[in-house]
Amino acid sequence: MPPGITTLAADAPTLSAANTGFMLICSALVMLMTPGLAFFYGGMVRVKSTLNMLMMSFISLGIVTILWVLYGFSLAFGTDIGSVIGWSSDYVGLSGIGITQLWDGYTIPVYVFAVFQLMFAVITPALISGALADRVKFTSWALFITLWVTVVYFPVAHWVWGAGGWLYELGVIDFAGGTAVHINAGAAALGVILVIGKRVGFKKDPMRPHSLPLVMLGAGLLWFGWFGFNAGSWLGNDDGVGAVMFVNTQVATAAAMLAWLGYEKLRHGSFTTLGAASGAVAGLVAITPSGGAVSPLGAIAVGAIAGVLCAMAVGLKYKFGYDDSLDVVGVHLVGGVAGSLLVGFFATGGVQSDAKGLFYGGGLDQLGKQAVGVFAVLAYSLVVSAVLAFILDRTIGMRVDEDDEISGIDQVEHAETAYDFSGAGGGAAPRTTASAPAPGTTAAPKTKKVDA
């Protein structure tokens, strides 16, 4: 994603109604991804955790929005301080921004850029929640989001996309969030689950998804919204780069879904709906950093490689014993790492920049830069997230009681259940039937239980 750049007054752009409208639509599409993620995760858990999983995503819409307006936008995209953080007093509370003031070097207002970036900030902590299903106190989760976006997401966004950020200045390519969003969230998820431990019954109980149709709905909404996430990250449509990114998003996602299903068929003997949904998300994750640097053929390669790698990675939790409930580490961390590093191989030098990967004569230079970005964000997010989880766990506690986890976190934390089986049409209906009476007796009504 291009940060603001300084231009000469004679070359200063003017507000474009077309680009502004396009970016507002893209912002709305990215916002839709968070409810889509909620459905995706909500269908993957057991019935007793459905509402909690939905709420862990939805609460991010509330918390991160307010923090972004108060100080988050300033920290992420304000004037650079030491290449690690930003700050601009005009951005605090979004109070010093003119309604027609343009984002430096672009034809869209600052307000539009701010709201587009807000939606990225919202979904990133929501991604983490999938690894923590079934066992985290909702209050602790809300506080964790508050702390995490402040000390992890806002600084990392500045490193990667902010003018003067050290990874941006190094030349790390991250078109729309492979490092800042997916590696960041995946590493954070791993850090937290190493602190809070496994669910009750991990490796013993099946813990199967309760609603695969809900999973597929969520995956479809994510796929749809991701076009705004990716194509919008060029901040306009003046040079065709956004169009390439749109095409590459579709291509890589399709390739990853097919690759995951192929691996699944060979490894386990079946094509599953969960595999199709997970493969699609893996492809979306991998093409996010790389789609502005590769050709459509390169996008096929990126998607196929990520689909297989992520399909293989989701089983590592059973081998190494960390309980990544809904495979955030296996899909978002691994997919983000794969997509970011593959830029160093497949970048053509003819789309978003002139940087070329190894397969296009660029040598190892870009791959080295990508590796620095990947492992810097991974290490920072992993360590700081684990420290935050440890502090919260030792103070207010991160986990619900074991009995509450077993009985169901929805009822404990939200006093609700996802499905009311006692309501109309949800239970067994009595039916009275007549039967022939025995000789010399009076027929009595007999009830027959009929499943609804």
Tab-separated table of C-alpha atoms in Angstrom:
chain	number	residue	atom	x	y	z
A	1	MET	CA	0.000	0.000	0.000
A	2	PRO	CA	1.562	3.321	-1.005
A	3	PRO	CA	1.985	5.774	1.879
A	4	GLY	CA	1.589	9.500	1.461
A	5	ILE	CA	4.296	11.117	-0.668
A	6	THR	CA	5.353	14.738	-1.030
A	7	THR	CA	4.826	16.470	-4.369
A	8	LEU	CA	5.692	19.904	-5.741
A	9	ALA	CA	2.894	22.469	-5.753
A	10	ALA	CA	2.884	22.547	-9.560
A	11	ASP	CA	2.375	18.811	-9.664
A	12	ALA	CA	-0.110	18.610	-6.810
A	13	PRO	CA	-3.092	16.414	-7.667
A	14	THR	CA	-6.685	17.536	-7.396
A	15	LEU	CA	-9.540	15.683	-5.799
A	16	SER	CA	-10.918	12.912	-8.002
A	17	ALA	CA	-14.579	12.117	-7.477
A	18	ALA	CA	-14.103	8.748	-9.208
A	19	ASN	CA	-11.182	7.654	-7.029
A	20	THR	CA	-12.873	8.990	-3.909
A	21	GLY	CA	-16.066	7.075	-4.631
A	22	PHE	CA	-14.101	3.956	-5.477
A	23	MET	CA	-12.174	4.130	-2.197
A	24	LEU	CA	-15.334	4.639	-0.150
A	25	ILE	CA	-16.803	1.515	-1.757
A	26	CYS	CA	-13.581	-0.391	-1.045
A	27	SER	CA	-13.713	0.769	2.581
A	28	ALA	CA	-17.244	-0.594	2.906
A	29	LEU	CA	-16.126	-3.899	1.354
A	30	VAL	CA	-13.300	-4.217	3.863
A	31	MET	CA	-15.713	-3.442	6.688
A	32	LEU	CA	-17.922	-6.313	5.468
A	33	MET	CA	-14.975	-8.670	5.881
A	34	THR	CA	-15.148	-8.478	9.683
A	35	PRO	CA	-18.756	-9.775	9.864
A	36	GLY	CA	-17.731	-12.287	7.177
A	37	LEU	CA	-14.870	-13.412	9.393
A	38	ALA	CA	-17.300	-13.689	12.304
A	39	PHE	CA	-19.496	-16.076	10.298
A	40	PHE	CA	-16.454	-18.010	9.058
A	41	TYR	CA	-15.160	-18.518	12.583
A	42	GLY	CA	-18.643	-18.864	14.096
A	43	GLY	CA	-19.466	-21.861	11.936
A	44	MET	CA	-16.184	-23.575	12.751
A	45	VAL	CA	-16.733	-23.775	16.513
A	46	ARG	CA	-19.118	-25.938	18.479
A	47	VAL	CA	-22.670	-24.744	19.125
A	48	LYS	CA	-21.900	-23.682	22.686
A	49	SER	CA	-19.261	-21.163	21.493
A	50	THR	CA	-20.972	-19.694	18.425
A	51	LEU	CA	-22.081	-16.350	19.847
A	52	ASN	CA	-18.810	-15.772	21.637
A	53	MET	CA	-16.935	-16.303	18.402
A	54	LEU	CA	-19.185	-13.861	16.567
A	55	MET	CA	-18.784	-11.286	19.315
A	56	MET	CA	-15.002	-11.558	19.397
A	57	SER	CA	-14.977	-10.196	15.856
A	58	PHE	CA	-17.811	-7.697	16.227
A	59	ILE	CA	-16.350	-6.059	19.328
A	60	SER	CA	-13.298	-5.105	17.281
A	61	LEU	CA	-15.518	-2.895	15.139
A	62	GLY	CA	-16.383	-0.894	18.230
A	63	ILE	CA	-13.082	-0.741	20.089
A	64	VAL	CA	-10.674	-0.209	17.212
A	65	THR	CA	-12.858	2.417	15.546
A	66	ILE	CA	-12.762	4.650	18.622
A	67	LEU	CA	-9.035	4.123	19.224
A	68	TRP	CA	-8.265	4.843	15.559
A	69	VAL	CA	-10.037	8.195	15.727
A	70	LEU	CA	-8.510	9.159	19.079
A	71	TYR	CA	-4.871	8.339	18.325
A	72	GLY	CA	-4.418	5.266	16.117
A	73	PHE	CA	-4.365	7.055	12.775
A	74	SER	CA	-1.830	9.515	14.145
A	75	LEU	CA	0.451	6.744	15.431
A	76	ALA	CA	0.284	4.767	12.201
A	77	PHE	CA	0.353	7.510	9.574
A	78	GLY	CA	1.469	10.688	11.300
A	79	THR	CA	4.833	12.381	10.811
A	80	ASP	CA	7.595	9.814	11.244
A	81	ILE	CA	9.510	9.660	14.522
A	82	GLY	CA	12.673	7.586	14.379
A	83	SER	CA	11.315	5.302	11.624
A	84	VAL	CA	9.283	3.339	14.210
A	85	ILE	CA	6.169	5.391	14.956
A	86	GLY	CA	4.218	8.361	13.663
A	87	TRP	CA	2.524	11.318	15.303
A	88	SER	CA	0.612	14.320	13.990
A	89	SER	CA	-1.525	16.431	16.297
A	90	ASP	CA	-3.890	17.250	13.424
A	91	TYR	CA	-4.765	13.560	13.212
A	92	VAL	CA	-5.645	13.236	16.906
A	93	GLY	CA	-9.399	12.903	17.010
A	94	LEU	CA	-9.283	13.567	13.246
A	95	SER	CA	-9.867	17.140	14.377
A	96	GLY	CA	-7.360	19.057	12.268
A	97	ILE	CA	-8.222	17.644	8.851
A	98	GLY	CA	-10.023	19.689	6.211
A	99	ILE	CA	-12.875	17.973	4.427
A	100	THR	CA	-11.191	18.428	1.039
A	101	GLN	CA	-7.618	18.005	2.286
A	102	LEU	CA	-5.936	15.357	0.124
A	103	TRP	CA	-3.732	12.506	1.222
A	104	ASP	CA	-0.252	13.557	0.107
A	105	GLY	CA	0.373	12.638	-3.519
A	106	TYR	CA	-3.081	11.191	-4.138
A	107	THR	CA	-6.463	12.330	-5.369
A	108	ILE	CA	-8.517	11.166	-2.379
A	109	PRO	CA	-9.247	13.073	0.847
A	110	VAL	CA	-7.361	12.283	4.053
A	111	TYR	CA	-10.691	11.254	5.589
A	112	VAL	CA	-11.131	8.585	2.916
A	113	PHE	CA	-7.628	7.223	3.410
A	114	ALA	CA	-8.174	7.228	7.187
A	115	VAL	CA	-11.428	5.278	7.016
A	116	PHE	CA	-10.002	2.778	4.527
A	117	GLN	CA	-7.057	2.115	6.821
A	118	LEU	CA	-9.405	1.916	9.808
A	119	MET	CA	-11.048	-1.176	8.344
A	120	PHE	CA	-7.644	-2.895	8.145
A	121	ALA	CA	-7.007	-2.035	11.777
A	122	VAL	CA	-10.405	-3.480	12.726
A	123	ILE	CA	-10.051	-6.871	11.085
A	124	THR	CA	-6.476	-7.586	12.164
A	125	PRO	CA	-7.149	-8.273	15.881
A	126	ALA	CA	-10.374	-10.025	14.898
A	127	LEU	CA	-8.245	-12.522	12.954
A	128	ILE	CA	-6.429	-13.441	16.189
A	129	SER	CA	-9.663	-14.472	17.888
A	130	GLY	CA	-10.001	-17.695	15.904
A	131	ALA	CA	-7.008	-19.189	17.690
A	132	LEU	CA	-8.565	-18.539	21.114
A	133	ALA	CA	-11.998	-20.082	20.617
A	134	ASP	CA	-13.920	-21.595	23.529
A	135	ARG	CA	-11.824	-20.352	26.439
A	136	VAL	CA	-11.176	-16.601	26.766
A	137	LYS	CA	-13.088	-14.163	28.971
A	138	PHE	CA	-14.805	-11.562	26.853
A	139	THR	CA	-13.699	-8.677	29.079
A	140	SER	CA	-10.088	-9.840	28.876
A	141	TRP	CA	-10.367	-10.145	25.113
A	142	ALA	CA	-11.691	-6.596	24.805
A	143	LEU	CA	-8.836	-5.275	26.926
A	144	PHE	CA	-6.330	-7.316	24.934
A	145	ILE	CA	-7.581	-5.747	21.678
A	146	THR	CA	-7.180	-2.282	23.181
A	147	LEU	CA	-3.594	-2.922	24.260
A	148	TRP	CA	-2.590	-4.939	21.216
A	149	VAL	CA	-3.594	-2.480	18.527
A	150	THR	CA	-1.910	0.304	20.495
A	151	VAL	CA	1.493	-1.308	20.998
A	152	VAL	CA	1.597	-3.759	18.080
A	153	TYR	CA	-0.686	-2.956	15.153
A	154	PHE	CA	-0.301	0.835	15.006
A	155	PRO	CA	3.525	0.751	15.133
A	156	VAL	CA	3.798	-2.136	12.655
A	157	ALA	CA	1.448	-0.372	10.220
A	158	HIS	CA	3.795	2.599	10.384
A	159	TRP	CA	6.872	0.421	9.772
A	160	VAL	CA	5.334	-1.111	6.665
A	161	TRP	CA	3.214	1.668	5.124
A	162	GLY	CA	3.986	4.937	6.869
A	163	ALA	CA	6.216	7.526	5.187
A	164	GLY	CA	9.579	7.075	6.925
A	165	GLY	CA	8.724	3.673	8.416
A	166	TRP	CA	11.852	1.537	8.473
A	167	LEU	CA	10.464	-1.416	6.505
A	168	TYR	CA	8.976	0.896	3.904
A	169	GLU	CA	12.276	2.715	3.538
A	170	LEU	CA	14.094	-0.627	3.286
A	171	GLY	CA	11.961	-1.467	0.244
A	172	VAL	CA	9.855	-4.296	1.661
A	173	ILE	CA	6.876	-4.910	-0.623
A	174	ASP	CA	3.576	-5.439	1.162
A	175	PHE	CA	0.793	-4.376	-1.163
A	176	ALA	CA	-2.125	-4.833	1.227
A	177	GLY	CA	-1.096	-6.482	4.472
A	178	GLY	CA	0.864	-9.733	4.337
A	179	THR	CA	3.160	-8.511	7.101
A	180	ALA	CA	1.123	-5.802	8.807
A	181	VAL	CA	-2.112	-7.817	8.899
A	182	HIS	CA	-1.659	-11.558	8.439
A	183	ILE	CA	1.801	-12.304	9.796
A	184	ASN	CA	1.099	-9.799	12.553
A	185	ALA	CA	-2.169	-11.501	13.541
A	186	GLY	CA	-0.867	-15.049	13.095
A	187	ALA	CA	2.222	-14.441	15.219
A	188	ALA	CA	0.095	-12.742	17.866
A	189	ALA	CA	-2.255	-15.725	17.935
A	190	LEU	CA	0.665	-18.078	18.490
A	191	GLY	CA	2.040	-15.891	21.267
A	192	VAL	CA	-1.272	-15.777	23.123
A	193	ILE	CA	-2.110	-19.484	22.883
A	194	LEU	CA	1.337	-20.416	24.175
A	195	VAL	CA	0.453	-18.407	27.301
A	196	ILE	CA	-3.169	-19.391	27.892
A	197	GLY	CA	-2.872	-23.068	27.006
A	198	LYS	CA	-5.119	-25.639	25.393
A	199	ARG	CA	-8.859	-26.110	25.425
A	200	VAL	CA	-10.321	-28.761	27.681
A	201	GLY	CA	-10.415	-31.942	25.606
A	202	PHE	CA	-7.837	-30.877	23.012
A	203	LYS	CA	-6.705	-33.947	21.031
A	204	LYS	CA	-9.402	-36.017	22.785
A	205	ASP	CA	-12.742	-34.508	21.765
A	206	PRO	CA	-13.462	-34.105	18.027
A	207	MET	CA	-14.462	-30.400	18.297
A	208	ARG	CA	-15.948	-30.423	14.801
A	209	PRO	CA	-17.489	-27.337	13.133
A	210	HIS	CA	-21.156	-27.068	14.011
A	211	SER	CA	-22.248	-25.318	10.787
A	212	LEU	CA	-20.301	-25.769	7.577
A	213	PRO	CA	-22.873	-23.708	5.611
A	214	LEU	CA	-22.055	-20.810	7.951
A	215	VAL	CA	-18.357	-21.363	7.254
A	216	MET	CA	-18.952	-21.250	3.500
A	217	LEU	CA	-21.051	-18.094	3.840
A	218	GLY	CA	-18.276	-16.442	5.803
A	219	ALA	CA	-15.647	-17.504	3.281
A	220	GLY	CA	-17.769	-16.110	0.455
A	221	LEU	CA	-18.148	-12.764	2.219
A	222	LEU	CA	-14.406	-12.655	2.875
A	223	TRP	CA	-13.641	-13.405	-0.779
A	224	PHE	CA	-16.050	-10.679	-1.905
A	225	GLY	CA	-14.771	-8.087	0.555
A	226	TRP	CA	-11.150	-8.923	-0.222
A	227	PHE	CA	-11.441	-7.240	-3.612
A	228	GLY	CA	-11.799	-3.967	-1.734
A	229	PHE	CA	-9.016	-4.974	0.636
A	230	ASN	CA	-6.571	-5.649	-2.201
A	231	ALA	CA	-7.591	-3.630	-5.248
A	232	GLY	CA	-8.321	-0.591	-3.077
A	233	SER	CA	-4.850	-0.579	-1.590
A	234	TRP	CA	-3.403	1.279	-4.571
A	235	LEU	CA	-5.658	4.199	-3.539
A	236	GLY	CA	-7.040	4.843	-6.984
A	237	ASN	CA	-7.509	3.626	-10.543
A	238	ASP	CA	-5.308	5.950	-12.567
A	239	ASP	CA	-2.618	3.533	-13.773
A	240	GLY	CA	-4.111	0.036	-13.905
A	241	VAL	CA	-2.220	-1.457	-10.951
A	242	GLY	CA	-5.407	-1.878	-8.937
A	243	ALA	CA	-6.974	-3.767	-11.825
A	244	VAL	CA	-4.037	-6.185	-11.918
A	245	MET	CA	-4.394	-6.695	-8.189
A	246	PHE	CA	-8.117	-7.423	-8.610
A	247	VAL	CA	-7.389	-10.095	-11.216
A	248	ASN	CA	-4.555	-11.603	-9.189
A	249	THR	CA	-6.767	-11.790	-6.107
A	250	GLN	CA	-9.318	-13.905	-7.954
A	251	VAL	CA	-6.700	-16.068	-9.663
A	252	ALA	CA	-4.629	-16.851	-6.576
A	253	THR	CA	-7.694	-17.622	-4.473
A	254	ALA	CA	-8.992	-20.078	-7.048
A	255	ALA	CA	-5.580	-21.752	-7.332
A	256	ALA	CA	-5.195	-22.065	-3.578
A	257	MET	CA	-8.653	-23.575	-3.141
A	258	LEU	CA	-7.946	-26.197	-5.804
A	259	ALA	CA	-4.484	-26.921	-4.405
A	260	TRP	CA	-5.825	-27.378	-0.873
A	261	LEU	CA	-8.555	-29.713	-2.121
A	262	GLY	CA	-6.050	-31.705	-4.174
A	263	TYR	CA	-3.737	-32.103	-1.184
A	264	GLU	CA	-6.695	-33.035	0.996
A	265	LYS	CA	-7.881	-35.684	-1.449
A	266	LEU	CA	-4.423	-37.236	-1.697
A	267	ARG	CA	-3.764	-37.034	2.034
A	268	HIS	CA	-7.175	-37.821	3.513
A	269	GLY	CA	-9.242	-39.196	0.636
A	270	SER	CA	-11.987	-36.533	0.518
A	271	PHE	CA	-12.801	-33.098	-0.866
A	272	THR	CA	-14.308	-31.220	2.087
A	273	THR	CA	-16.251	-27.985	2.227
A	274	LEU	CA	-14.075	-26.865	5.131
A	275	GLY	CA	-11.027	-27.501	2.956
A	276	ALA	CA	-12.487	-25.448	0.097
A	277	ALA	CA	-13.242	-22.524	2.399
A	278	SER	CA	-9.885	-22.707	4.146
A	279	GLY	CA	-8.009	-23.006	0.857
A	280	ALA	CA	-9.732	-19.923	-0.514
A	281	VAL	CA	-8.773	-17.919	2.565
A	282	ALA	CA	-5.178	-19.176	2.318
A	283	GLY	CA	-5.001	-17.900	-1.252
A	284	LEU	CA	-6.449	-14.533	-0.261
A	285	VAL	CA	-3.873	-14.225	2.503
A	286	ALA	CA	-0.920	-15.113	0.276
A	287	ILE	CA	-1.800	-12.823	-2.613
A	288	THR	CA	-2.389	-9.850	-0.300
A	289	PRO	CA	1.295	-8.835	-0.072
A	290	SER	CA	2.347	-10.094	-3.481
A	291	GLY	CA	-0.496	-9.390	-5.897
A	292	GLY	CA	0.781	-5.984	-6.956
A	293	ALA	CA	4.187	-7.393	-7.861
A	294	VAL	CA	3.364	-10.575	-9.796
A	295	SER	CA	1.675	-11.491	-13.076
A	296	PRO	CA	-1.524	-13.569	-13.213
A	297	LEU	CA	0.617	-16.653	-13.896
A	298	GLY	CA	2.680	-15.746	-10.869
A	299	ALA	CA	-0.548	-15.396	-8.887
A	300	ILE	CA	-1.470	-18.968	-9.808
A	301	ALA	CA	1.893	-20.114	-8.466
A	302	VAL	CA	1.539	-18.054	-5.287
A	303	GLY	CA	-1.961	-19.404	-4.646
A	304	ALA	CA	-1.094	-23.033	-5.365
A	305	ILE	CA	2.017	-22.973	-3.178
A	306	ALA	CA	0.172	-21.289	-0.322
A	307	GLY	CA	-2.763	-23.701	-0.600
A	308	VAL	CA	-0.534	-26.730	-0.152
A	309	LEU	CA	1.690	-25.173	2.530
A	310	CYS	CA	-1.261	-24.019	4.618
A	311	ALA	CA	-3.043	-27.358	4.251
A	312	MET	CA	0.083	-29.044	5.559
A	313	ALA	CA	0.592	-26.476	8.331
A	314	VAL	CA	-2.813	-26.808	9.993
A	315	GLY	CA	-1.843	-30.250	11.290
A	316	LEU	CA	1.287	-28.998	13.024
A	317	LYS	CA	-0.697	-28.042	16.127
A	318	TYR	CA	-1.278	-31.719	16.862
A	319	LYS	CA	2.389	-32.515	16.351
A	320	PHE	CA	3.741	-29.662	18.477
A	321	GLY	CA	0.881	-29.453	20.973
A	322	TYR	CA	-0.278	-25.823	20.639
A	323	ASP	CA	-4.039	-25.377	20.460
A	324	ASP	CA	-4.706	-23.070	17.519
A	325	SER	CA	-8.458	-23.576	17.599
A	326	LEU	CA	-9.413	-22.430	14.094
A	327	ASP	CA	-6.005	-22.571	12.361
A	328	VAL	CA	-5.063	-18.900	12.468
A	329	VAL	CA	-1.388	-19.848	12.657
A	330	GLY	CA	-1.679	-22.447	9.911
A	331	VAL	CA	-3.525	-20.167	7.473
A	332	HIS	CA	-2.707	-16.543	8.297
A	333	LEU	CA	0.834	-16.824	9.635
A	334	VAL	CA	1.993	-19.455	7.146
A	335	GLY	CA	0.040	-17.934	4.259
A	336	GLY	CA	1.324	-14.459	5.068
A	337	VAL	CA	4.922	-15.653	5.282
A	338	ALA	CA	4.592	-17.579	2.008
A	339	GLY	CA	3.008	-14.705	0.111
A	340	SER	CA	5.531	-12.179	1.396
A	341	LEU	CA	8.577	-14.306	0.620
A	342	LEU	CA	7.304	-15.355	-2.799
A	343	VAL	CA	7.514	-11.712	-3.868
A	344	GLY	CA	11.266	-12.306	-3.838
A	345	PHE	CA	10.822	-15.021	-6.467
A	346	PHE	CA	7.905	-13.925	-8.670
A	347	ALA	CA	8.021	-10.095	-8.724
A	348	THR	CA	8.089	-9.093	-12.404
A	349	GLY	CA	9.259	-5.513	-11.999
A	350	GLY	CA	6.451	-4.336	-14.229
A	351	VAL	CA	3.450	-3.717	-11.982
A	352	GLN	CA	3.644	-1.723	-8.734
A	353	SER	CA	7.411	-1.141	-8.848
A	354	ASP	CA	10.517	-2.048	-10.794
A	355	ALA	CA	11.716	-4.502	-8.125
A	356	LYS	CA	12.336	-7.930	-9.658
A	357	GLY	CA	12.372	-11.328	-8.022
A	358	LEU	CA	14.836	-14.148	-8.460
A	359	PHE	CA	12.932	-15.767	-11.339
A	360	TYR	CA	12.894	-12.478	-13.274
A	361	GLY	CA	16.579	-11.665	-13.026
A	362	GLY	CA	16.484	-9.687	-9.815
A	363	GLY	CA	18.784	-11.925	-7.804
A	364	LEU	CA	18.332	-12.365	-4.080
A	365	ASP	CA	18.086	-8.671	-3.159
A	366	GLN	CA	14.289	-8.416	-2.932
A	367	LEU	CA	14.004	-11.816	-1.258
A	368	GLY	CA	16.387	-10.618	1.443
A	369	LYS	CA	14.320	-7.493	2.034
A	370	GLN	CA	11.131	-9.543	2.219
A	371	ALA	CA	12.719	-11.909	4.745
A	372	VAL	CA	13.726	-8.992	6.981
A	373	GLY	CA	10.163	-7.685	6.954
A	374	VAL	CA	8.639	-11.091	7.598
A	375	PHE	CA	10.790	-12.051	10.542
A	376	ALA	CA	10.885	-8.585	12.117
A	377	VAL	CA	7.090	-8.389	12.277
A	378	LEU	CA	6.774	-12.048	13.285
A	379	ALA	CA	9.219	-11.727	16.180
A	380	TYR	CA	7.884	-8.404	17.448
A	381	SER	CA	4.245	-9.455	17.367
A	382	LEU	CA	4.913	-12.898	18.859
A	383	VAL	CA	6.894	-11.589	21.828
A	384	VAL	CA	4.813	-8.517	22.640
A	385	SER	CA	1.514	-10.399	22.269
A	386	ALA	CA	2.727	-13.137	24.606
A	387	VAL	CA	3.792	-10.523	27.154
A	388	LEU	CA	0.406	-8.782	26.970
A	389	ALA	CA	-1.418	-12.099	27.393
A	390	PHE	CA	0.815	-13.033	30.325
A	391	ILE	CA	0.130	-9.727	32.100
A	392	LEU	CA	-3.617	-10.017	31.598
A	393	ASP	CA	-3.620	-13.666	32.633
A	394	ARG	CA	-1.785	-12.893	35.869
A	395	THR	CA	-3.973	-9.896	36.730
A	396	ILE	CA	-7.596	-10.194	35.627
A	397	GLY	CA	-7.273	-13.687	34.125
A	398	MET	CA	-7.594	-14.583	30.458
A	399	ARG	CA	-9.493	-17.863	30.666
A	400	VAL	CA	-12.955	-18.780	31.848
A	401	ASP	CA	-13.250	-21.459	34.525
A	402	GLU	CA	-12.916	-25.040	33.342
A	403	ASP	CA	-16.505	-25.868	34.304
A	404	ASP	CA	-17.744	-22.840	32.372
A	405	GLU	CA	-15.701	-23.830	29.338
A	406	ILE	CA	-17.203	-27.304	29.412
A	407	SER	CA	-20.776	-26.098	29.868
A	408	GLY	CA	-20.435	-23.448	27.163
A	409	ILE	CA	-18.878	-20.008	26.962
A	410	ASP	CA	-21.920	-18.479	25.240
A	411	GLN	CA	-24.145	-18.860	28.255
A	412	VAL	CA	-21.428	-17.826	30.709
A	413	GLU	CA	-20.162	-14.732	28.908
A	414	HIS	CA	-23.260	-13.572	27.013
A	415	ALA	CA	-26.266	-15.155	28.773
A	416	GLU	CA	-27.515	-16.356	25.372
A	417	THR	CA	-27.374	-19.336	23.066
A	418	ALA	CA	-27.057	-19.303	19.297
A	419	TYR	CA	-29.994	-21.609	18.655
A	420	ASP	CA	-33.203	-21.818	20.669
A	421	PHE	CA	-34.408	-25.384	20.224
A	422	SER	CA	-37.311	-24.885	22.613
A	423	GLY	CA	-39.038	-22.282	20.416
A	424	ALA	CA	-41.659	-22.821	17.745
A	425	GLY	CA	-40.555	-25.406	15.259
A	426	GLY	CA	-37.478	-26.265	17.245
A	427	GLY	CA	-38.560	-29.251	19.299
A	428	ALA	CA	-40.640	-32.379	19.291
A	429	ALA	CA	-44.340	-31.913	18.646
A	430	PRO	CA	-46.822	-34.255	20.349
A	431	ARG	CA	-49.335	-35.906	18.076
A	432	THR	CA	-52.464	-37.689	19.328
A	433	THR	CA	-53.303	-40.881	17.492
A	434	ALA	CA	-56.176	-43.279	17.886
A	435	SER	CA	-55.628	-46.999	18.373
A	436	ALA	CA	-58.102	-49.845	18.531
A	437	PRO	CA	-59.188	-50.477	22.159
A	438	ALA	CA	-58.804	-53.851	23.713
A	439	PRO	CA	-62.083	-55.780	24.054
A	440	GLY	CA	-64.112	-54.420	26.970
A	441	THR	CA	-61.977	-51.268	27.425
A	442	THR	CA	-62.270	-47.637	26.458
A	443	ALA	CA	-59.804	-46.223	23.960
A	444	ALA	CA	-57.392	-43.697	25.483
A	445	PRO	CA	-55.469	-41.158	23.478
A	446	LYS	CA	-51.846	-42.109	22.826
A	447	THR	CA	-49.140	-39.582	22.202
A	448	LYS	CA	-46.526	-40.196	19.556
A	449	LYS	CA	-43.307	-38.207	19.495
A	450	VAL	CA	-42.618	-36.783	16.071
A	451	ASP	CA	-39.252	-35.115	15.350
A	452	ALA	CA	-39.590	-31.683	13.812
